[in-house]
Amino acid sequence: MPLAILTAATAHTGAPQPRRHPEWSDIGLFVFAIGAVWLLRHLMRRRNRKD
């Protein structure tokens, strides 16, 4: 039931606008993903060197 209330509250009546540039959250997510991939690769290389 709370999901139905939340969904109705977040609806908008305006017409959709085309996106001209990425949102800051998109950029932040991209940077975070790059950092996570770099960290995991770094840790895997470090672990393989010790064996």
Short mmCIF file of C-alpha atoms in Angstrom, two decimals:
data_model
loop_
_atom_site.label_atom_id
_atom_site.label_comp_id
_atom_site.label_asym_id
_atom_site.label_seq_id
_atom_site.Cartn_x
_atom_site.Cartn_y
_atom_site.Cartn_z
CA MET A 1 0.00 0.00 0.00
CA PRO A 2 2.72 2.59 0.79
CA LEU A 3 4.21 1.99 -2.68
CA ALA A 4 0.95 3.07 -4.32
CA ILE A 5 0.90 6.28 -2.29
CA LEU A 6 4.56 7.02 -3.06
CA THR A 7 4.05 6.38 -6.78
CA ALA A 8 1.07 8.70 -6.98
CA ALA A 9 2.93 11.45 -5.10
CA THR A 10 5.91 11.43 -7.46
CA ALA A 11 3.93 11.62 -10.70
CA HIS A 12 4.24 14.81 -12.74
CA THR A 13 1.94 16.51 -15.19
CA GLY A 14 4.55 18.27 -17.34
CA ALA A 15 5.64 17.20 -20.78
CA PRO A 16 8.95 15.31 -20.94
CA GLN A 17 11.94 17.39 -22.05
CA PRO A 18 14.87 16.02 -24.07
CA ARG A 19 18.10 15.71 -22.13
CA ARG A 20 20.81 18.08 -23.31
CA HIS A 21 23.59 16.94 -20.96
CA PRO A 22 24.14 14.22 -18.34
CA GLU A 23 22.96 14.79 -14.80
CA TRP A 24 25.49 15.13 -11.98
CA SER A 25 24.33 11.78 -10.59
CA ASP A 26 25.20 10.12 -13.92
CA ILE A 27 28.69 11.61 -13.83
CA GLY A 28 29.15 10.58 -10.19
CA LEU A 29 28.06 7.03 -10.90
CA PHE A 30 30.46 6.82 -13.85
CA VAL A 31 33.39 8.07 -11.74
CA PHE A 32 32.49 5.65 -8.94
CA ALA A 33 32.38 2.73 -11.39
CA ILE A 34 35.81 3.64 -12.80
CA GLY A 35 37.21 3.81 -9.26
CA ALA A 36 35.68 0.48 -8.30
CA VAL A 37 37.06 -1.27 -11.40
CA TRP A 38 40.51 0.23 -10.79
CA LEU A 39 40.49 -0.81 -7.12
CA LEU A 40 39.39 -4.38 -7.86
CA ARG A 41 41.99 -4.80 -10.61
CA HIS A 42 44.67 -3.37 -8.32
CA LEU A 43 43.75 -5.74 -5.49
CA MET A 44 43.63 -8.77 -7.80
CA ARG A 45 47.07 -7.95 -9.23
CA ARG A 46 48.46 -7.46 -5.73
CA ARG A 47 47.02 -10.78 -4.58
CA ASN A 48 48.50 -12.64 -7.58
CA ARG A 49 51.96 -11.22 -6.91
CA LYS A 50 52.02 -12.56 -3.33
CA ASP A 51 51.24 -16.17 -4.38
#
